[in-house]
Coordinates of C-alpha atoms in Angstrom, one line a residue:
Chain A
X1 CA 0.0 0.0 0.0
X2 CA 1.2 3.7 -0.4
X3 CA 3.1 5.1 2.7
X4 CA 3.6 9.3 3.0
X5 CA 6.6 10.5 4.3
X6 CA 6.3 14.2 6.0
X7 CA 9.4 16.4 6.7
X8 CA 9.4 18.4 8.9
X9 CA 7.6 17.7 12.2
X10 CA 7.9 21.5 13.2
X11 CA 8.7 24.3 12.2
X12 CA 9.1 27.9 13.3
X13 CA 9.7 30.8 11.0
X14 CA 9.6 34.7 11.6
X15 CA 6.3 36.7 10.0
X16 CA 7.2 37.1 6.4
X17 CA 9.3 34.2 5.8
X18 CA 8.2 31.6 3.6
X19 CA 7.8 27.6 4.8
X20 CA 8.2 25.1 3.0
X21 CA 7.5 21.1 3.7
X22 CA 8.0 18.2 2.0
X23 CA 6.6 14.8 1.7
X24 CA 7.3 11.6 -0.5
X25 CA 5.4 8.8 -1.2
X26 CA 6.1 4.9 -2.3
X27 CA 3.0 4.5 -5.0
X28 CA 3.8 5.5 -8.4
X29 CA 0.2 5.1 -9.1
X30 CA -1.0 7.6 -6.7
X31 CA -1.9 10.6 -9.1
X32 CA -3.7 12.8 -6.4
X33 CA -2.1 14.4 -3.7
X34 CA -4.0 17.2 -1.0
X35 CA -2.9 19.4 1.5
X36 CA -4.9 19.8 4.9
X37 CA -4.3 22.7 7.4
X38 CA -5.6 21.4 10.7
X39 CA -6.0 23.8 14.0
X40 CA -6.4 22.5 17.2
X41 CA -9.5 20.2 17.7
X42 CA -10.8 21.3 14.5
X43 CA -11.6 19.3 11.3
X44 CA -8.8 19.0 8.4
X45 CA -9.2 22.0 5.7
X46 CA -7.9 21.6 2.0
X47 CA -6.1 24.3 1.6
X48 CA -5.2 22.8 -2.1
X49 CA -4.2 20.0 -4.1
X50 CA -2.2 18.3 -7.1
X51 CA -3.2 16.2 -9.8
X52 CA -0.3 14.2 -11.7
X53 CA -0.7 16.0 -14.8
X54 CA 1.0 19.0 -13.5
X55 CA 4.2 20.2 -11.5
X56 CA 2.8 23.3 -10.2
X57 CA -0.2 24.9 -8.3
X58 CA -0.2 28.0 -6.9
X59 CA -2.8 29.9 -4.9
X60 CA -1.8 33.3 -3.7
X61 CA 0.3 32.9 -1.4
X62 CA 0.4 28.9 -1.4
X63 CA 1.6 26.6 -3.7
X64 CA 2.7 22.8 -4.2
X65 CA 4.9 21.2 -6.5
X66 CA 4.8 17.6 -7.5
X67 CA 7.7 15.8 -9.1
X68 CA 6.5 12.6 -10.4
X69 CA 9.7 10.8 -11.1
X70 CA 11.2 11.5 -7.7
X71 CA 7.6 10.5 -6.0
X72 CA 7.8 13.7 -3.7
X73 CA 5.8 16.8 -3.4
X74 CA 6.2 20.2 -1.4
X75 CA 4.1 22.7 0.0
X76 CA 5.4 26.5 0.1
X77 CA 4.0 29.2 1.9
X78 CA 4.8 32.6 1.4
X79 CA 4.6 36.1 3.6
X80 CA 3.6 33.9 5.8
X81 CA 1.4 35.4 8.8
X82 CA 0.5 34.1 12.1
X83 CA -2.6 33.1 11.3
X84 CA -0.8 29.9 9.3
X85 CA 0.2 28.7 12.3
X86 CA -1.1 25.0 12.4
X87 CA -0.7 21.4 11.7
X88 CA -0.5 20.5 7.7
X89 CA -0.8 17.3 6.6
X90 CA -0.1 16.2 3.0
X91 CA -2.3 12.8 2.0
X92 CA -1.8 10.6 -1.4
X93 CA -4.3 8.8 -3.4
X94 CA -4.9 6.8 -6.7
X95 CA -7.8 8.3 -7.3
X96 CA -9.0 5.3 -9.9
X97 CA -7.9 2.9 -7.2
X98 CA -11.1 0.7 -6.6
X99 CA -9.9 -1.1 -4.3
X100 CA -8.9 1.5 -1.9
X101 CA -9.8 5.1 -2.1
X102 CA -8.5 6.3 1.0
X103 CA -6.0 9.1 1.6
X104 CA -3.3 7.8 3.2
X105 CA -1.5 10.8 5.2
X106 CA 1.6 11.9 6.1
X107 CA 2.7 12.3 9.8
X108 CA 2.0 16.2 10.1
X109 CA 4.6 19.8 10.4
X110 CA 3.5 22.0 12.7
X111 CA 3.8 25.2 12.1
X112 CA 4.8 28.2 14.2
X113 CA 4.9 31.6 12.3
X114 CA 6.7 34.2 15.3
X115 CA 4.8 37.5 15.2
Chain B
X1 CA -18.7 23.4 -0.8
X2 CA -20.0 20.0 0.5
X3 CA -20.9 20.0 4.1
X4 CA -20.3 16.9 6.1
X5 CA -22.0 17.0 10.2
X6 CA -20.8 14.7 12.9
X7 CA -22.5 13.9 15.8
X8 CA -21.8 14.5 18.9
X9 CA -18.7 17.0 18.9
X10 CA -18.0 15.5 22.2
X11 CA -18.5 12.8 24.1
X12 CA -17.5 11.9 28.0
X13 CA -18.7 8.4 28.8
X14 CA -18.1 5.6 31.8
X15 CA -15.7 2.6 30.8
X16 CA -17.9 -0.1 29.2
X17 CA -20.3 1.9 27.8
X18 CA -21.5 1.9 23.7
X19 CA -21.3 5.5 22.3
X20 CA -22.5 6.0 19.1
X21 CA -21.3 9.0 16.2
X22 CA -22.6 10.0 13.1
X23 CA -21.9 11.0 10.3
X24 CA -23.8 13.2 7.5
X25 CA -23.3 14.5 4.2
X26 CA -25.5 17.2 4.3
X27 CA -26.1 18.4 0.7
X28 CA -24.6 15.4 -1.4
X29 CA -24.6 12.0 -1.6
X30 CA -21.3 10.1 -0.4
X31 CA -20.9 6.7 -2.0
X32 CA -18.1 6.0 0.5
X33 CA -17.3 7.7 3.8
X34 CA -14.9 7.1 6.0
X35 CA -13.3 7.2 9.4
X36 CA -10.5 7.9 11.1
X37 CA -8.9 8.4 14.4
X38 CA -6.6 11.1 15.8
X39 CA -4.4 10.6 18.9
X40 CA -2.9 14.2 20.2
X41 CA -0.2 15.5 18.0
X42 CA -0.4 12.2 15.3
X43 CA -1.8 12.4 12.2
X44 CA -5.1 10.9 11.3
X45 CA -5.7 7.0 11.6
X46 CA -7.8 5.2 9.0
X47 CA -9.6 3.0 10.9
X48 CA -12.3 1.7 8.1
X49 CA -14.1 2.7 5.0
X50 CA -18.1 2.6 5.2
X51 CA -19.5 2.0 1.7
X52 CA -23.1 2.3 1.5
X53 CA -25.3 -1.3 1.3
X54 CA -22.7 -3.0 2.1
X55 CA -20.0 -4.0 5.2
X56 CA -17.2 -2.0 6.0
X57 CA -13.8 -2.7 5.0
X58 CA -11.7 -2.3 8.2
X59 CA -7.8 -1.5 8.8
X60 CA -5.4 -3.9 9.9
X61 CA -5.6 -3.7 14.0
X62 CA -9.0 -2.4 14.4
X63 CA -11.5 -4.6 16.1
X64 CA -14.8 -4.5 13.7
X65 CA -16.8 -5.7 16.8
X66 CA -15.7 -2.9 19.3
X67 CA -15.9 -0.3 16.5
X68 CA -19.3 -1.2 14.9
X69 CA -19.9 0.7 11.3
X70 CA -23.2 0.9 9.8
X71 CA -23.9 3.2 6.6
X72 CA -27.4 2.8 6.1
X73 CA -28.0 5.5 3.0
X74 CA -26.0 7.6 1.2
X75 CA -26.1 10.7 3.7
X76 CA -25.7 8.4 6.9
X77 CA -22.8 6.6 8.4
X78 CA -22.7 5.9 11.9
X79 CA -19.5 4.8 14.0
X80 CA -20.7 2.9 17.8
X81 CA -17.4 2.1 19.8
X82 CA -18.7 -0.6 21.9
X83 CA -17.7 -1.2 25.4
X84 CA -15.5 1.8 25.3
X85 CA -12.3 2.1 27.6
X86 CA -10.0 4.9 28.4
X87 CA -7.6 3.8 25.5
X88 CA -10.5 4.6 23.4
X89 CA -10.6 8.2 24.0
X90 CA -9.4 9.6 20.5
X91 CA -11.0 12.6 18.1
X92 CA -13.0 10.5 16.0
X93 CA -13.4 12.3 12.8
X94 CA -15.2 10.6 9.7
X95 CA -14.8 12.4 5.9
X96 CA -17.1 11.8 2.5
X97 CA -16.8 11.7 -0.7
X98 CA -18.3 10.8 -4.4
X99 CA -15.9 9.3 -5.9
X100 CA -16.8 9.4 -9.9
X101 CA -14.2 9.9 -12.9
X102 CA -11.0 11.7 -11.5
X103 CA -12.7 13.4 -8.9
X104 CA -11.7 12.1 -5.4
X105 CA -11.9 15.2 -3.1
X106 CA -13.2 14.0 0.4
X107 CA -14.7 16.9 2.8
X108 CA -14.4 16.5 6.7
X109 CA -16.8 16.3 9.5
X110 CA -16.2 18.4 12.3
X111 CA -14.8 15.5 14.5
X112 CA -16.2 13.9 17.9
X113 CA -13.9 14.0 20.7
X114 CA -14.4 11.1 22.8
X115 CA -13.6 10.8 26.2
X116 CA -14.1 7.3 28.4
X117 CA -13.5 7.5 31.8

């Protein structure tokens, strides 16, 4: 089955920096691959995804890169404010995959943005 | 966006007692949900994946007879942890989704946290 790999567990950067965090996974056949901001005792939020077909996503001030051939993907954050502070997790999935549709997800960065 | 409810948010119960959570997709129909469990500071657990009509397909290590999973219709699953104890206490937190051509998106309830004293 596919196993996520997440890198860092924490991390602490100054107002304004940018963050970035990686994750790899063991599926070539995952083609699908989310990322979830999670605040204390609340529910998982996508705050965006990747599909296969494409190396880059950006979203203002977020953005995710995918490289196929290495199996690993990265989440950047830029300017980033307080408010980011939180737990991302990055999840994979083969989205055709009927056997098991799942996300599996990685272990988590928690991250501190110093006002 | 699709909305997915859980109930209850929280839970505090005696050890050995059944407590029972559900979970709704509130303005579509989820061919699959699932659930998953959340120790403080880990990532979240798969525990099983509820497909409607039919039995759950559980993850290696959980017990499908202390964590009873019934998904009744395509809005409805509902997760009883049966004769709870305090190793139960977890957030509980249960996601749906329609899976259908490339589209795999999956929206999260709000989580229960469960408590067993």
């Amino acid at each position: 089955g596919e196993n996520v790999e997440q890198h860092p567990s924490t991390l602490s950067v100054q107002e304004g920096d940018s963050a970035v965090i990686k994750c790899t996974y063991s599926d070539s056949a995952s083609n699908y691959f989310p990322w979830y901001k999670q605040e204390l005792g609340k529910r998982p939020q996508l705050i965006i995804d990747i599909r296969s077909n494409v190396g880059e996503k950006k979203d203002q001030r977020i953005a995710v890169t995918l490289n196929k051939t290495a199996k690993h993907f990265s989440l950047h954050i830029t300017e980033t404010q307080p408010e980011d502070s939180a737990v991302y997790f990055c999840a994979a999935i083969h989205s055709m995959d009927t056997g098991r549709r799942a996300l599996t997800f990685g272990s988590g960065t928690r991250l501190q943005v110093q006002p | 966006g699709a909305v997915v409810s859980q109930h209850p948010s929280w839970v505090i119960c005696k050890s050995g007692t059944s407590v029972k959570i559900e979970c709704r997709s509130l303005d579509f129909q989820a061919t699959t949900m699932f659930w998953y469990r959340q120790f403080p500071k880990q990532s979240l657990m798969l525990m099983a994946t509820s497909n409607e009509g039919s039995k759950a397909t559980y993850e290696q290590g959980v017990e499908k007879d202390k964590f009873l999973i019934n998904h009744a219709s395509l809005t409805l699953s509902t997760l009883t942890v049966t004769s709870a104890h305090p190793e139960d206490s977890s957030f509980y937190i249960c996601s749906a989704g329609v899976l259908a051509g490339g589209n795999n998106e999956q929206f999260f309830g709000p989580g229960t946290r469960l408590t067993v004293l």
